[in-house]
Short mmCIF file of C-alpha atoms and ligand atoms in Angstrom, two decimals:
data_model
loop_
_atom_site.label_atom_id
_atom_site.label_comp_id
_atom_site.label_asym_id
_atom_site.label_seq_id
_atom_site.Cartn_x
_atom_site.Cartn_y
_atom_site.Cartn_z
CA MET A 1 -4.58 10.56 -10.33
CA ASP A 2 -6.96 9.87 -7.90
CA GLU A 3 -10.19 9.33 -10.18
CA GLY A 4 -11.98 6.13 -9.68
CA TYR A 5 -11.21 6.18 -6.53
CA ILE A 6 -13.72 6.13 -3.36
CA LYS A 7 -12.55 9.45 -1.42
CA TYR A 8 -12.12 9.11 2.68
CA GLN A 9 -14.72 10.82 4.28
CA ALA A 10 -15.62 11.49 8.09
CA ASP A 11 -18.65 12.14 9.79
CA TRP A 12 -16.96 13.96 12.51
CA GLU A 13 -18.40 15.39 15.80
CA LYS A 14 -16.33 17.78 17.54
CA THR A 15 -15.76 17.01 21.01
CA PRO A 16 -13.33 18.10 24.02
CA PRO A 17 -10.35 15.75 23.60
CA VAL A 18 -9.87 12.22 25.81
CA ALA A 19 -8.45 12.58 28.98
CA GLU A 20 -4.44 13.53 28.72
CA SER A 21 -3.61 10.09 30.48
CA ALA A 22 -5.37 7.99 27.93
CA ILE A 23 -2.97 8.45 25.23
CA GLU A 24 -0.45 9.33 27.40
CA GLU A 25 2.09 5.98 26.13
CA LEU A 26 0.72 5.93 22.82
CA ASN A 27 1.97 9.98 22.54
CA GLN A 28 5.19 8.78 24.01
CA TRP A 29 5.60 6.00 21.10
CA ARG A 30 4.28 9.00 18.59
CA ASN A 31 6.98 11.66 19.64
CA GLN A 32 9.81 8.43 19.57
CA LEU A 33 8.96 8.11 15.86
CA TYR A 34 8.81 11.62 15.40
CA LYS A 35 12.23 11.64 16.65
CA ARG A 36 13.32 9.50 14.52
CA GLY A 37 11.91 10.88 11.52
CA LEU A 38 9.45 8.10 10.58
CA LEU A 39 6.99 10.35 11.16
CA GLY A 40 6.62 14.06 10.47
CA VAL A 41 6.05 16.61 7.44
CA TYR A 42 7.65 16.74 3.88
CA PRO A 43 9.32 20.04 2.50
CA ASN A 44 6.12 20.58 0.89
CA GLY A 45 4.37 21.28 3.98
CA ILE A 46 2.48 17.77 3.96
CA GLY A 47 2.54 15.62 7.24
CA PHE A 48 3.14 11.51 6.90
CA GLY A 49 2.44 9.10 9.83
CA ASN A 50 -0.02 8.32 12.15
CA VAL A 51 -0.34 6.27 15.06
CA SER A 52 -3.55 4.64 17.25
CA GLN A 53 -4.21 2.77 20.01
CA ARG A 54 -7.17 -0.02 20.29
CA TRP A 55 -9.69 1.80 22.74
CA PRO A 56 -10.66 -0.41 25.78
CA THR A 57 -14.43 0.32 25.72
CA GLU A 58 -16.96 0.03 23.56
CA GLU A 59 -17.70 3.85 23.16
CA ALA A 60 -15.05 3.58 20.15
CA LEU A 61 -12.39 1.38 18.53
CA PHE A 62 -9.44 2.93 18.64
CA VAL A 63 -8.13 6.69 19.23
CA ILE A 64 -5.59 8.24 16.31
CA SER A 65 -3.54 11.05 15.79
CA GLY A 66 -5.45 13.47 13.96
CA SER A 67 -4.97 15.21 10.41
CA THR A 68 -2.54 17.11 9.42
CA THR A 69 -0.36 16.71 12.83
CA GLY A 70 2.79 15.72 11.37
CA GLN A 71 4.24 18.90 11.16
CA PHE A 72 4.65 19.19 15.01
CA SER A 73 7.27 17.54 17.21
CA GLN A 74 5.11 17.26 20.18
CA LEU A 75 1.41 16.55 20.40
CA ASN A 76 -0.94 16.11 22.93
CA ALA A 77 -4.93 15.07 23.40
CA LEU A 78 -6.08 17.94 21.35
CA HIS A 79 -4.20 16.01 18.33
CA TYR A 80 -6.19 12.53 18.68
CA SER A 81 -9.83 11.60 17.69
CA LEU A 82 -11.96 8.83 18.87
CA VAL A 83 -12.81 6.45 15.53
CA THR A 84 -16.07 4.89 16.79
CA LYS A 85 -17.49 3.51 13.69
CA VAL A 86 -16.15 2.41 10.11
CA ILE A 87 -17.68 1.40 6.82
CA PRO A 88 -14.69 0.37 4.31
CA ALA A 89 -17.05 -0.52 1.56
CA GLN A 90 -17.72 3.31 1.00
CA ASN A 91 -14.45 4.67 2.91
CA PHE A 92 -16.51 6.09 5.39
CA LEU A 93 -15.61 6.70 9.09
CA TYR A 94 -17.30 8.12 11.73
CA CYS A 95 -15.10 9.89 14.50
CA ARG A 96 -15.30 12.49 17.33
CA GLY A 97 -12.88 14.36 19.01
CA PRO A 98 -11.46 18.30 18.84
CA ILE A 99 -9.38 16.98 15.41
CA ILE A 100 -11.13 15.05 12.44
CA ALA A 101 -9.00 11.45 12.10
CA SER A 102 -6.29 11.04 10.24
CA SER A 103 -7.33 9.64 6.60
CA GLU A 104 -5.24 7.03 7.01
CA SER A 105 -7.79 5.96 9.80
CA MET A 106 -9.29 3.00 7.39
CA SER A 107 -6.20 1.15 7.24
CA HIS A 108 -5.82 1.05 10.96
CA ALA A 109 -9.20 0.26 11.30
CA ALA A 110 -8.73 -2.81 8.83
CA ILE A 111 -5.90 -4.32 11.21
CA TYR A 112 -7.98 -3.58 14.55
CA GLU A 113 -11.05 -5.76 12.46
CA GLN A 114 -8.94 -8.08 11.21
CA CYS A 115 -6.64 -8.89 14.64
CA PRO A 116 -8.59 -8.76 17.64
CA ALA A 117 -5.18 -9.60 19.95
CA VAL A 118 -3.94 -5.96 18.11
CA GLN A 119 -3.61 -2.93 20.11
CA ALA A 120 -1.34 -0.58 18.50
CA ALA A 121 -0.77 0.46 15.02
CA PHE A 122 2.15 2.63 13.78
CA HIS A 123 2.02 4.26 10.18
CA VAL A 124 5.32 5.57 8.99
CA HIS A 125 6.98 7.04 5.88
CA HIS A 126 10.92 6.06 5.34
CA LYS A 127 11.94 5.78 1.76
CA GLY A 128 15.37 3.85 3.19
CA MET A 129 13.26 0.95 4.90
CA TRP A 130 10.50 1.21 2.13
CA ASP A 131 12.79 0.20 -0.34
CA PHE A 132 15.13 -2.00 1.58
CA TYR A 133 12.11 -4.17 3.21
CA TYR A 134 10.15 -4.84 -0.33
CA GLY A 135 10.70 -8.45 -1.18
CA THR A 136 11.59 -9.17 2.53
CA LEU A 137 8.55 -8.08 4.23
CA PRO A 138 4.93 -8.65 3.48
CA ALA A 139 3.16 -6.51 1.25
CA THR A 140 0.44 -4.80 -0.49
CA ALA A 141 0.55 -4.38 -4.13
CA ALA A 142 2.02 -1.65 -6.24
CA ASP A 143 -1.15 -1.09 -7.67
CA ILE A 144 -3.61 -0.19 -4.33
CA PRO A 145 -2.83 3.23 -3.40
CA TYR A 146 -3.18 4.85 0.19
CA GLY A 147 -7.06 5.53 1.77
CA THR A 148 -8.68 3.35 -0.60
CA PRO A 149 -11.26 0.43 0.31
CA GLU A 150 -8.73 -1.54 -1.58
CA MET A 151 -6.21 -0.88 0.54
CA ALA A 152 -8.17 -1.69 3.92
CA PHE A 153 -9.47 -4.85 2.02
CA ALA A 154 -5.86 -5.70 1.08
CA ILE A 155 -4.58 -4.73 4.44
CA GLN A 156 -7.12 -7.57 6.14
CA ALA A 157 -6.48 -10.26 3.44
CA LEU A 158 -2.48 -9.86 4.57
CA VAL A 159 -3.04 -9.74 8.08
CA GLN A 160 -5.21 -12.72 8.28
CA GLN A 161 -2.21 -14.97 7.03
CA ALA A 162 0.11 -16.51 10.88
CA ALA A 163 3.23 -15.68 8.71
CA ASN A 164 2.57 -12.44 7.68
CA TYR A 165 1.24 -11.44 10.79
CA GLU A 166 4.01 -12.93 13.10
CA GLN A 167 6.28 -9.87 11.23
CA LYS A 168 4.12 -6.95 12.50
CA CYS A 169 4.79 -5.26 9.92
CA PHE A 170 4.42 -4.59 6.12
CA VAL A 171 5.43 -2.24 3.19
CA MET A 172 2.61 -0.37 1.53
CA HIS A 173 3.83 -0.88 -2.19
CA GLY A 174 1.14 1.26 -3.70
CA HIS A 175 2.32 3.83 -1.29
CA GLU A 176 5.52 5.59 -1.18
CA GLU A 177 7.98 5.04 1.64
CA GLY A 178 4.55 3.90 3.50
CA LEU A 179 5.18 0.72 5.63
CA PHE A 180 2.86 -0.19 8.68
CA ALA A 181 3.56 -1.98 12.17
CA PHE A 182 1.23 -3.00 14.90
CA GLY A 183 1.23 -5.16 17.82
CA GLU A 184 -0.10 -6.54 20.78
CA SER A 185 1.23 -3.96 22.80
CA LEU A 186 2.50 -0.53 22.12
CA GLU A 187 6.15 -1.44 22.85
CA GLU A 188 5.64 -4.22 20.36
CA ALA A 189 4.52 -2.25 17.65
CA GLY A 190 7.31 0.65 18.14
CA LYS A 191 9.95 -2.06 19.12
CA VAL A 192 9.00 -3.72 15.79
CA LEU A 193 9.68 -0.75 13.82
CA ILE A 194 12.97 0.73 15.84
CA ASN A 195 14.76 -2.75 15.02
CA LEU A 196 13.65 -2.58 11.21
CA LEU A 197 15.29 1.27 11.24
CA ASP A 198 18.25 0.12 12.98
CA LYS A 199 19.12 -3.05 11.00
CA TRP A 200 18.61 -0.71 8.16
CA GLN A 201 20.77 2.19 9.02
CA ASN A 202 23.76 -0.58 9.83
CA THR A 203 23.36 -1.30 5.64
CA GLN A 204 23.90 2.31 5.70
CA SER A 205 27.73 2.38 7.01
ZN1 ZN B 1 0.98 7.45 4.60
#
């Protein structure tokens, strides 16, 4: 089913981790999202969800949770990778750290490149929210699958519209259960998701 799409490729330089203090607040949000079931692992063993934060120096674009970390209830600096350069049209990126960057890094990169004020981006999976918010929140199209250059371009087109940007969250209609939130701080991105989750839960009782 993936035929015809350019596969995610990374030039990964294996290096020691960043300082724990550099990912401390990001990691606290990651663990909050894990507790709420917005990222984790499916029964088949495939992990879902990833979190990132803009890197404060020119050394890198952003720091992101690594590939296949969804199964861990707690992460530390060993589970994070620095993305240093992206080539969206080729679905290619450069990263370094003790673990390879998430395969959804290109979607995060699209937001940071398009929106200079954004400091944090969280990608989560939630079937209930995905169904409930499609039609009310902005969305990428159903025929755009995750992890493709088309998704990165669709995200850029979406967030450059002020009305979409203000929502700080969108549904990935072509990526089952997938949603993205972002913010001008970690707290803003996290609170957007938690408020949307609470609002959805209130419709269930
Ligand atoms: Zn996903």
